[in-house]
PDB file of C-alpha atoms and ligand atoms in Angstrom:
ATOM      1  CA  MET A  20     -78.385  24.914 -47.323  1.00  0.00           C
ATOM      2  CA  ILE A  21     -77.765  21.599 -48.985  1.00  0.00           C
ATOM      3  CA  ARG A  22     -77.609  18.493 -46.783  1.00  0.00           C
ATOM      4  CA  ILE A  23     -77.269  14.868 -47.782  1.00  0.00           C
ATOM      5  CA  GLY A  24     -78.815  13.084 -44.859  1.00  0.00           C
ATOM      6  CA  ASP A  25     -77.524  15.187 -42.009  1.00  0.00           C
ATOM      7  CA  VAL A  26     -74.195  16.020 -43.728  1.00  0.00           C
ATOM      8  CA  LEU A  27     -73.713  19.587 -44.837  1.00  0.00           C
ATOM      9  CA  VAL A  28     -72.296  19.826 -48.379  1.00  0.00           C
ATOM     10  CA  SER A  29     -71.737  22.305 -51.163  1.00  0.00           C
ATOM     11  CA  ARG A  30     -71.848  21.667 -54.890  1.00  0.00           C
ATOM     12  CA  GLY A  31     -68.609  22.568 -56.721  1.00  0.00           C
ATOM     13  CA  GLU A  32     -65.368  21.241 -58.003  1.00  0.00           C
ATOM     14  CA  GLY A  33     -63.675  19.126 -55.296  1.00  0.00           C
ATOM     15  CA  GLY A  34     -60.045  18.658 -54.345  1.00  0.00           C
ATOM     16  CA  VAL A  35     -59.583  22.132 -52.848  1.00  0.00           C
ATOM     17  CA  TYR A  36     -58.110  20.967 -49.522  1.00  0.00           C
ATOM     18  CA  GLY A  37     -58.565  17.236 -49.593  1.00  0.00           C
ATOM     19  CA  GLU A  38     -62.217  17.399 -48.593  1.00  0.00           C
ATOM     20  CA  ARG A  39     -64.410  14.325 -48.731  1.00  0.00           C
ATOM     21  CA  MET A  40     -66.897  13.895 -51.524  1.00  0.00           C
ATOM     22  CA  LEU A  41     -70.361  12.485 -50.916  1.00  0.00           C
ATOM     23  CA  ALA A  42     -72.649  11.693 -53.862  1.00  0.00           C
ATOM     24  CA  GLY A  43     -70.703  14.131 -56.012  1.00  0.00           C
ATOM     25  CA  ALA A  44     -70.918  16.971 -53.488  1.00  0.00           C
ATOM     26  CA  ARG A  45     -68.182  18.461 -51.283  1.00  0.00           C
ATOM     27  CA  VAL A  46     -68.549  17.669 -47.609  1.00  0.00           C
ATOM     28  CA  TRP A  47     -68.260  20.823 -45.521  1.00  0.00           C
ATOM     29  CA  ASP A  48     -66.597  19.786 -42.318  1.00  0.00           C
ATOM     30  CA  PRO A  49     -67.748  21.636 -39.134  1.00  0.00           C
ATOM     31  CA  TYR A  50     -64.426  20.848 -37.421  1.00  0.00           C
ATOM     32  CA  ARG A  51     -62.506  22.608 -40.211  1.00  0.00           C
ATOM     33  CA  SER A  52     -64.821  25.509 -40.800  1.00  0.00           C
ATOM     34  CA  LYS A  53     -66.562  27.705 -38.236  1.00  0.00           C
ATOM     35  CA  LEU A  54     -69.260  28.605 -40.713  1.00  0.00           C
ATOM     36  CA  ALA A  55     -70.016  24.918 -41.249  1.00  0.00           C
ATOM     37  CA  ALA A  56     -70.124  24.502 -37.494  1.00  0.00           C
ATOM     38  CA  LEU A  57     -72.707  27.290 -37.249  1.00  0.00           C
ATOM     39  CA  TYR A  58     -75.058  25.296 -39.501  1.00  0.00           C
ATOM     40  CA  TYR A  59     -74.761  22.337 -37.149  1.00  0.00           C
ATOM     41  CA  VAL A  60     -75.170  24.152 -33.822  1.00  0.00           C
ATOM     42  CA  GLY A  61     -77.410  27.016 -34.865  1.00  0.00           C
ATOM     43  CA  THR A  62     -79.526  28.301 -37.747  1.00  0.00           C
ATOM     44  CA  GLY A  63     -77.061  30.454 -39.639  1.00  0.00           C
ATOM     45  CA  VAL A  64     -77.870  32.306 -42.839  1.00  0.00           C
ATOM     46  CA  GLU A  65     -79.185  30.648 -45.998  1.00  0.00           C
ATOM     47  CA  LEU A  66     -76.519  31.172 -48.706  1.00  0.00           C
ATOM     48  CA  LEU A  67     -78.177  31.976 -52.039  1.00  0.00           C
ATOM     49  CA  PRO A  68     -77.026  32.049 -55.693  1.00  0.00           C
ATOM     50  CA  GLY A  69     -77.560  35.838 -56.019  1.00  0.00           C
ATOM     51  CA  MET A  70     -75.651  36.776 -52.959  1.00  0.00           C
ATOM     52  CA  ARG A  71     -72.577  38.964 -52.859  1.00  0.00           C
ATOM     53  CA  VAL A  72     -70.303  38.306 -49.938  1.00  0.00           C
ATOM     54  CA  LEU A  73     -67.392  40.157 -48.357  1.00  0.00           C
ATOM     55  CA  TYR A  74     -65.261  37.657 -46.475  1.00  0.00           C
ATOM     56  CA  LEU A  75     -62.647  38.940 -43.991  1.00  0.00           C
ATOM     57  CA  GLY A  76     -59.910  36.506 -42.916  1.00  0.00           C
ATOM     58  CA  ALA A  77     -60.013  34.241 -45.952  1.00  0.00           C
ATOM     59  CA  ALA A  78     -56.886  32.316 -44.975  1.00  0.00           C
ATOM     60  CA  ASN A  79     -56.198  29.578 -47.546  1.00  0.00           C
ATOM     61  CA  GLY A  80     -59.688  29.558 -48.945  1.00  0.00           C
ATOM     62  CA  THR A  81     -61.131  26.501 -47.245  1.00  0.00           C
ATOM     63  CA  THR A  82     -64.425  28.058 -46.151  1.00  0.00           C
ATOM     64  CA  VAL A  83     -64.313  30.658 -48.934  1.00  0.00           C
ATOM     65  CA  SER A  84     -64.484  27.826 -51.486  1.00  0.00           C
ATOM     66  CA  HIS A  85     -67.699  26.449 -49.966  1.00  0.00           C
ATOM     67  CA  VAL A  86     -69.284  29.876 -49.774  1.00  0.00           C
ATOM     68  CA  ALA A  87     -68.371  30.435 -53.376  1.00  0.00           C
ATOM     69  CA  ASP A  88     -70.159  27.175 -54.304  1.00  0.00           C
ATOM     70  CA  TYR A  89     -73.403  28.709 -53.019  1.00  0.00           C
ATOM     71  CA  THR A  90     -73.158  32.362 -53.878  1.00  0.00           C
ATOM     72  CA  GLU A  91     -72.580  34.784 -56.800  1.00  0.00           C
ATOM     73  CA  VAL A  92     -69.264  36.352 -55.680  1.00  0.00           C
ATOM     74  CA  VAL A  93     -66.997  36.265 -52.668  1.00  0.00           C
ATOM     75  CA  TYR A  94     -64.640  39.195 -52.126  1.00  0.00           C
ATOM     76  CA  SER A  95     -61.981  37.483 -49.983  1.00  0.00           C
ATOM     77  CA  VAL A  96     -59.655  39.611 -47.866  1.00  0.00           C
ATOM     78  CA  GLU A  97     -56.502  38.169 -46.335  1.00  0.00           C
ATOM     79  CA  PHE A  98     -53.336  39.922 -45.222  1.00  0.00           C
ATOM     80  CA  ALA A  99     -50.862  37.065 -44.642  1.00  0.00           C
ATOM     81  CA  PRO A 100     -48.710  36.198 -47.689  1.00  0.00           C
ATOM     82  CA  HIS A 101     -48.524  32.432 -47.127  1.00  0.00           C
ATOM     83  CA  PRO A 102     -52.271  31.589 -46.968  1.00  0.00           C
ATOM     84  CA  MET A 103     -52.736  34.131 -49.730  1.00  0.00           C
ATOM     85  CA  GLN A 104     -50.731  31.910 -52.079  1.00  0.00           C
ATOM     86  CA  ASP A 105     -53.193  29.040 -51.454  1.00  0.00           C
ATOM     87  CA  LEU A 106     -56.130  31.379 -51.775  1.00  0.00           C
ATOM     88  CA  LEU A 107     -54.900  32.524 -55.165  1.00  0.00           C
ATOM     89  CA  GLU A 108     -54.805  28.929 -56.315  1.00  0.00           C
ATOM     90  CA  VAL A 109     -58.389  28.326 -55.045  1.00  0.00           C
ATOM     91  CA  ALA A 110     -59.509  31.515 -56.785  1.00  0.00           C
ATOM     92  CA  ARG A 111     -57.853  30.441 -60.046  1.00  0.00           C
ATOM     93  CA  ARG A 112     -60.133  27.374 -60.142  1.00  0.00           C
ATOM     94  CA  ARG A 113     -63.376  29.286 -59.419  1.00  0.00           C
ATOM     95  CA  ARG A 114     -64.859  32.129 -61.401  1.00  0.00           C
ATOM     96  CA  ASN A 115     -66.440  33.931 -58.445  1.00  0.00           C
ATOM     97  CA  ILE A 116     -63.738  34.420 -55.839  1.00  0.00           C
ATOM     98  CA  VAL A 117     -61.990  37.791 -55.834  1.00  0.00           C
ATOM     99  CA  PRO A 118     -58.807  37.544 -53.664  1.00  0.00           C
ATOM    100  CA  ILE A 119     -57.744  40.756 -52.058  1.00  0.00           C
ATOM    101  CA  MET A 120     -54.507  41.019 -50.152  1.00  0.00           C
ATOM    102  CA  ALA A 121     -55.185  43.713 -47.586  1.00  0.00           C
ATOM    103  CA  ASP A 122     -55.599  44.492 -43.910  1.00  0.00           C
ATOM    104  CA  ALA A 123     -59.272  44.224 -42.927  1.00  0.00           C
ATOM    105  CA  CYS A 124     -58.669  47.072 -40.493  1.00  0.00           C
ATOM    106  CA  ARG A 125     -58.243  49.442 -43.487  1.00  0.00           C
ATOM    107  CA  PRO A 126     -61.323  48.930 -45.612  1.00  0.00           C
ATOM    108  CA  GLU A 127     -60.656  52.248 -47.400  1.00  0.00           C
ATOM    109  CA  LEU A 128     -57.778  50.543 -49.187  1.00  0.00           C
ATOM    110  CA  TYR A 129     -59.987  47.946 -50.889  1.00  0.00           C
ATOM    111  CA  ALA A 130     -63.121  50.017 -51.268  1.00  0.00           C
ATOM    112  CA  PRO A 131     -62.484  50.533 -55.003  1.00  0.00           C
ATOM    113  CA  LEU A 132     -62.507  46.724 -55.486  1.00  0.00           C
ATOM    114  CA  VAL A 133     -65.610  45.784 -53.542  1.00  0.00           C
ATOM    115  CA  GLU A 134     -69.253  46.416 -54.419  1.00  0.00           C
ATOM    116  CA  ALA A 135     -72.144  46.514 -51.954  1.00  0.00           C
ATOM    117  CA  VAL A 136     -72.668  43.083 -50.412  1.00  0.00           C
ATOM    118  CA  ASP A 137     -75.568  41.105 -48.921  1.00  0.00           C
ATOM    119  CA  LEU A 138     -73.408  39.289 -46.400  1.00  0.00           C
ATOM    120  CA  LEU A 139     -70.352  40.311 -44.444  1.00  0.00           C
ATOM    121  CA  TYR A 140     -68.540  37.356 -42.955  1.00  0.00           C
ATOM    122  CA  GLN A 141     -65.687  37.981 -40.556  1.00  0.00           C
ATOM    123  CA  ASP A 142     -63.209  35.524 -39.099  1.00  0.00           C
ATOM    124  CA  VAL A 143     -60.057  37.440 -38.255  1.00  0.00           C
ATOM    125  CA  ALA A 144     -59.188  36.637 -34.618  1.00  0.00           C
ATOM    126  CA  GLN A 145     -58.032  40.141 -33.702  1.00  0.00           C
ATOM    127  CA  PRO A 146     -58.488  42.002 -30.388  1.00  0.00           C
ATOM    128  CA  ASP A 147     -60.778  44.573 -32.033  1.00  0.00           C
ATOM    129  CA  GLN A 148     -63.029  42.149 -33.916  1.00  0.00           C
ATOM    130  CA  ALA A 149     -66.212  44.161 -33.321  1.00  0.00           C
ATOM    131  CA  ASP A 150     -64.556  47.398 -34.511  1.00  0.00           C
ATOM    132  CA  ILE A 151     -63.278  45.722 -37.673  1.00  0.00           C
ATOM    133  CA  ALA A 152     -66.764  44.403 -38.468  1.00  0.00           C
ATOM    134  CA  ILE A 153     -68.389  47.778 -37.837  1.00  0.00           C
ATOM    135  CA  ARG A 154     -65.895  49.544 -40.140  1.00  0.00           C
ATOM    136  CA  ASN A 155     -66.481  47.016 -42.909  1.00  0.00           C
ATOM    137  CA  CYS A 156     -70.239  47.309 -42.635  1.00  0.00           C
ATOM    138  CA  ALA A 157     -69.862  50.317 -44.918  1.00  0.00           C
ATOM    139  CA  PHE A 158     -69.943  47.699 -47.670  1.00  0.00           C
ATOM    140  CA  LEU A 159     -73.074  45.968 -46.327  1.00  0.00           C
ATOM    141  CA  LYS A 160     -76.431  46.806 -47.894  1.00  0.00           C
ATOM    142  CA  GLU A 161     -79.218  48.008 -45.643  1.00  0.00           C
ATOM    143  CA  GLY A 162     -80.999  44.925 -44.297  1.00  0.00           C
ATOM    144  CA  GLY A 163     -77.837  42.871 -45.053  1.00  0.00           C
ATOM    145  CA  THR A 164     -76.377  40.360 -42.654  1.00  0.00           C
ATOM    146  CA  LEU A 165     -73.144  40.295 -40.641  1.00  0.00           C
ATOM    147  CA  ILE A 166     -71.791  37.010 -39.363  1.00  0.00           C
ATOM    148  CA  LEU A 167     -69.028  37.623 -36.828  1.00  0.00           C
ATOM    149  CA  MET A 168     -66.997  34.635 -35.769  1.00  0.00           C
ATOM    150  CA  LEU A 169     -65.747  35.715 -32.372  1.00  0.00           C
ATOM    151  CA  LYS A 170     -62.579  34.210 -30.927  1.00  0.00           C
ATOM    152  CA  THR A 171     -62.937  35.312 -27.375  1.00  0.00           C
ATOM    153  CA  ARG A 172     -59.289  34.598 -26.414  1.00  0.00           C
ATOM    154  CA  SER A 173     -58.068  36.956 -29.156  1.00  0.00           C
ATOM    155  CA  VAL A 174     -60.065  39.771 -27.673  1.00  0.00           C
ATOM    156  CA  ASP A 175     -58.808  39.385 -24.075  1.00  0.00           C
ATOM    157  CA  VAL A 176     -57.304  36.181 -22.772  1.00  0.00           C
ATOM    158  CA  ARG A 177     -57.758  37.271 -19.096  1.00  0.00           C
ATOM    159  CA  LYS A 178     -61.468  37.988 -19.449  1.00  0.00           C
ATOM    160  CA  ALA A 179     -64.151  35.299 -19.132  1.00  0.00           C
ATOM    161  CA  PRO A 180     -65.284  34.190 -22.599  1.00  0.00           C
ATOM    162  CA  GLY A 181     -68.940  34.863 -21.716  1.00  0.00           C
ATOM    163  CA  LEU A 182     -68.108  38.426 -20.806  1.00  0.00           C
ATOM    164  CA  VAL A 183     -66.230  39.030 -24.048  1.00  0.00           C
ATOM    165  CA  PHE A 184     -69.255  37.601 -25.888  1.00  0.00           C
ATOM    166  CA  GLN A 185     -71.632  39.986 -24.090  1.00  0.00           C
ATOM    167  CA  ASP A 186     -69.353  43.009 -24.624  1.00  0.00           C
ATOM    168  CA  THR A 187     -69.085  42.298 -28.343  1.00  0.00           C
ATOM    169  CA  ILE A 188     -72.831  42.011 -28.678  1.00  0.00           C
ATOM    170  CA  ALA A 189     -73.236  45.298 -26.811  1.00  0.00           C
ATOM    171  CA  SER A 190     -70.748  46.979 -29.189  1.00  0.00           C
ATOM    172  CA  LEU A 191     -72.633  45.764 -32.231  1.00  0.00           C
ATOM    173  CA  GLU A 192     -75.964  46.874 -30.801  1.00  0.00           C
ATOM    174  CA  THR A 193     -74.530  50.300 -29.983  1.00  0.00           C
ATOM    175  CA  ALA A 194     -73.437  50.524 -33.648  1.00  0.00           C
ATOM    176  CA  GLY A 195     -77.056  49.942 -34.617  1.00  0.00           C
ATOM    177  CA  PHE A 196     -77.119  46.265 -35.486  1.00  0.00           C
ATOM    178  CA  VAL A 197     -79.974  44.016 -34.601  1.00  0.00           C
ATOM    179  CA  ILE A 198     -78.755  40.672 -33.235  1.00  0.00           C
ATOM    180  CA  THR A 199     -80.688  37.734 -34.695  1.00  0.00           C
ATOM    181  CA  GLU A 200     -78.624  34.801 -33.421  1.00  0.00           C
ATOM    182  CA  GLN A 201     -75.777  34.264 -30.941  1.00  0.00           C
ATOM    183  CA  VAL A 202     -74.367  30.832 -30.379  1.00  0.00           C
ATOM    184  CA  TRP A 203     -71.204  29.120 -29.133  1.00  0.00           C
ATOM    185  CA  LEU A 204     -69.568  26.784 -31.671  1.00  0.00           C
ATOM    186  CA  VAL A 205     -68.768  23.977 -29.220  1.00  0.00           C
ATOM    187  CA  PRO A 206     -68.118  21.088 -29.610  1.00  0.00           C
ATOM    188  CA  TYR A 207     -66.559  21.966 -32.962  1.00  0.00           C
ATOM    189  CA  HIS A 208     -64.548  25.045 -31.963  1.00  0.00           C
ATOM    190  CA  GLN A 209     -63.680  25.917 -28.347  1.00  0.00           C
ATOM    191  CA  ASP A 210     -63.919  29.577 -27.191  1.00  0.00           C
ATOM    192  CA  HIS A 211     -65.527  30.596 -30.453  1.00  0.00           C
ATOM    193  CA  ALA A 212     -68.964  32.048 -30.865  1.00  0.00           C
ATOM    194  CA  ALA A 213     -70.988  33.189 -33.896  1.00  0.00           C
ATOM    195  CA  ILE A 214     -72.924  36.419 -33.753  1.00  0.00           C
ATOM    196  CA  ILE A 215     -75.399  37.096 -36.529  1.00  0.00           C
ATOM    197  CA  CYS A 216     -76.921  40.480 -36.966  1.00  0.00           C
ATOM    198  CA  THR A 217     -78.761  42.613 -39.435  1.00  0.00           C
ATOM    199  CA  LYS A 218     -77.903  46.088 -40.575  1.00  0.00           C
ATOM    200  CA  PRO A 219     -81.166  48.012 -40.246  1.00  0.00           C
ATOM    201  CA  GLY A 220     -82.768  49.187 -43.455  1.00  0.00           C
ATOM    202  CA  ALA A 221     -85.605  48.683 -45.840  1.00  0.00           C
ATOM    203  CA  GLY A 222     -86.800  45.394 -47.336  1.00  0.00           C
ATOM    204  CA  HIS A 223     -83.677  43.386 -48.191  1.00  0.00           C
ATOM    205  CA  ASN A 224     -84.016  39.646 -47.965  1.00  0.00           C
ATOM    206  CA  ALA A 225     -81.391  38.110 -50.231  1.00  0.00           C
ATOM    207  CA  GLY A 226     -80.173  35.920 -47.430  1.00  0.00           C
ATOM    208  CA  ARG A 227     -83.365  34.251 -46.392  1.00  0.00           C
ATOM    209  CA  GLY A 228     -85.802  31.585 -47.288  1.00  0.00           C
ATOM    210  CA  ARG A 229     -84.753  29.127 -49.933  1.00  0.00           C
ATOM    211  CA  ASP A 230     -86.356  25.701 -50.139  1.00  0.00           C
ATOM    212  CA  GLU A 231     -83.867  22.925 -51.064  1.00  0.00           C
TER     213      GLU A 231
HETATM  214  N1  SAM B  27     -61.884  31.834 -42.339  1.00  0.00           N
HETATM  215  C1  SAM B  27     -60.843  30.866 -42.543  1.00  0.00           C
HETATM  216  C2  SAM B  27     -61.524  29.509 -42.832  1.00  0.00           C
HETATM  217  O1  SAM B  27     -62.609  29.222 -42.269  1.00  0.00           O
HETATM  218  O2  SAM B  27     -61.023  28.813 -43.714  1.00  0.00           O
HETATM  219  C3  SAM B  27     -59.936  30.781 -41.353  1.00  0.00           C
HETATM  220  C4  SAM B  27     -59.475  32.142 -40.916  1.00  0.00           C
HETATM  221  S1  SAM B  27     -58.139  32.161 -39.758  1.00  0.00           S
HETATM  222  C5  SAM B  27     -58.910  31.802 -38.256  1.00  0.00           C
HETATM  223  C6  SAM B  27     -57.943  33.893 -39.576  1.00  0.00           C
HETATM  224  C7  SAM B  27     -57.288  34.529 -40.825  1.00  0.00           C
HETATM  225  O3  SAM B  27     -57.427  35.899 -40.720  1.00  0.00           O
HETATM  226  C8  SAM B  27     -55.762  34.245 -40.916  1.00  0.00           C
HETATM  227  O4  SAM B  27     -55.448  33.702 -42.174  1.00  0.00           O
HETATM  228  C9  SAM B  27     -55.147  35.620 -40.727  1.00  0.00           C
HETATM  229  O5  SAM B  27     -53.978  35.828 -41.505  1.00  0.00           O
HETATM  230  C10 SAM B  27     -56.260  36.518 -41.211  1.00  0.00           C
HETATM  231  N2  SAM B  27     -56.261  37.867 -40.614  1.00  0.00           N
HETATM  232  C11 SAM B  27     -56.062  38.213 -39.311  1.00  0.00           C
HETATM  233  N3  SAM B  27     -56.139  39.524 -39.145  1.00  0.00           N
HETATM  234  C12 SAM B  27     -56.383  40.087 -40.390  1.00  0.00           C
HETATM  235  C13 SAM B  27     -56.538  41.388 -40.851  1.00  0.00           C
HETATM  236  N4  SAM B  27     -56.482  42.445 -40.045  1.00  0.00           N
HETATM  237  N5  SAM B  27     -56.772  41.563 -42.202  1.00  0.00           N
HETATM  238  C14 SAM B  27     -56.826  40.491 -43.017  1.00  0.00           C
HETATM  239  N6  SAM B  27     -56.670  39.220 -42.613  1.00  0.00           N
HETATM  240  C15 SAM B  27     -56.457  39.002 -41.332  1.00  0.00           C
END
């Protein structure tokens, strides 16, 4: 990942959502983006130029635009019409964002539009977040990486966040994933955790090991 001093940035055309620029690069704010927060509180996944990404819960394209600065293509799924309008505008200004208006619970509807991906990123704040991720992992290459941004209160507001976290990890492990990192996103995002896991399979390493 690219850092200027200790500030996470991405290199691309600015002015997407009023983000700050630093030495010609776009500052990627951990308070606005859970993925940026992950790079501050944990290790995360190195985003690489050859990577194909399926992004669930694209919203208005804030984080999508940074991911697109690093990677080859970002298939960006969003089901709400209002953020989709903003996302379309962001996609118009970048050559590698494919906006898809669809329900992430029904991956069969966008299967014809999406190729096999190296990284599945999910940020949908639904009660069945683990199930949605598992269903969409059909698109993930063997050895590919899933990053699940878990909003514990969306799963069950009456259950202790730590328990929701553990249950979600158990569901992913039962589905065959190997957990490589699990971290809360405080102080940037309360009640949110990131779970990173690998889909088992042979020798795939597109997401690892770039020297900047
Ligand atoms: N990832 C965004 C970012 O960092 O800029 C923020 C995502 S916001 C927390 C969650 C988004 O997921 C909302 O825009 C919501 O409309 C969308 N969403 C929720 N459930 C969805 C579903 N089943 N299919 C597609 N999008 C969904």
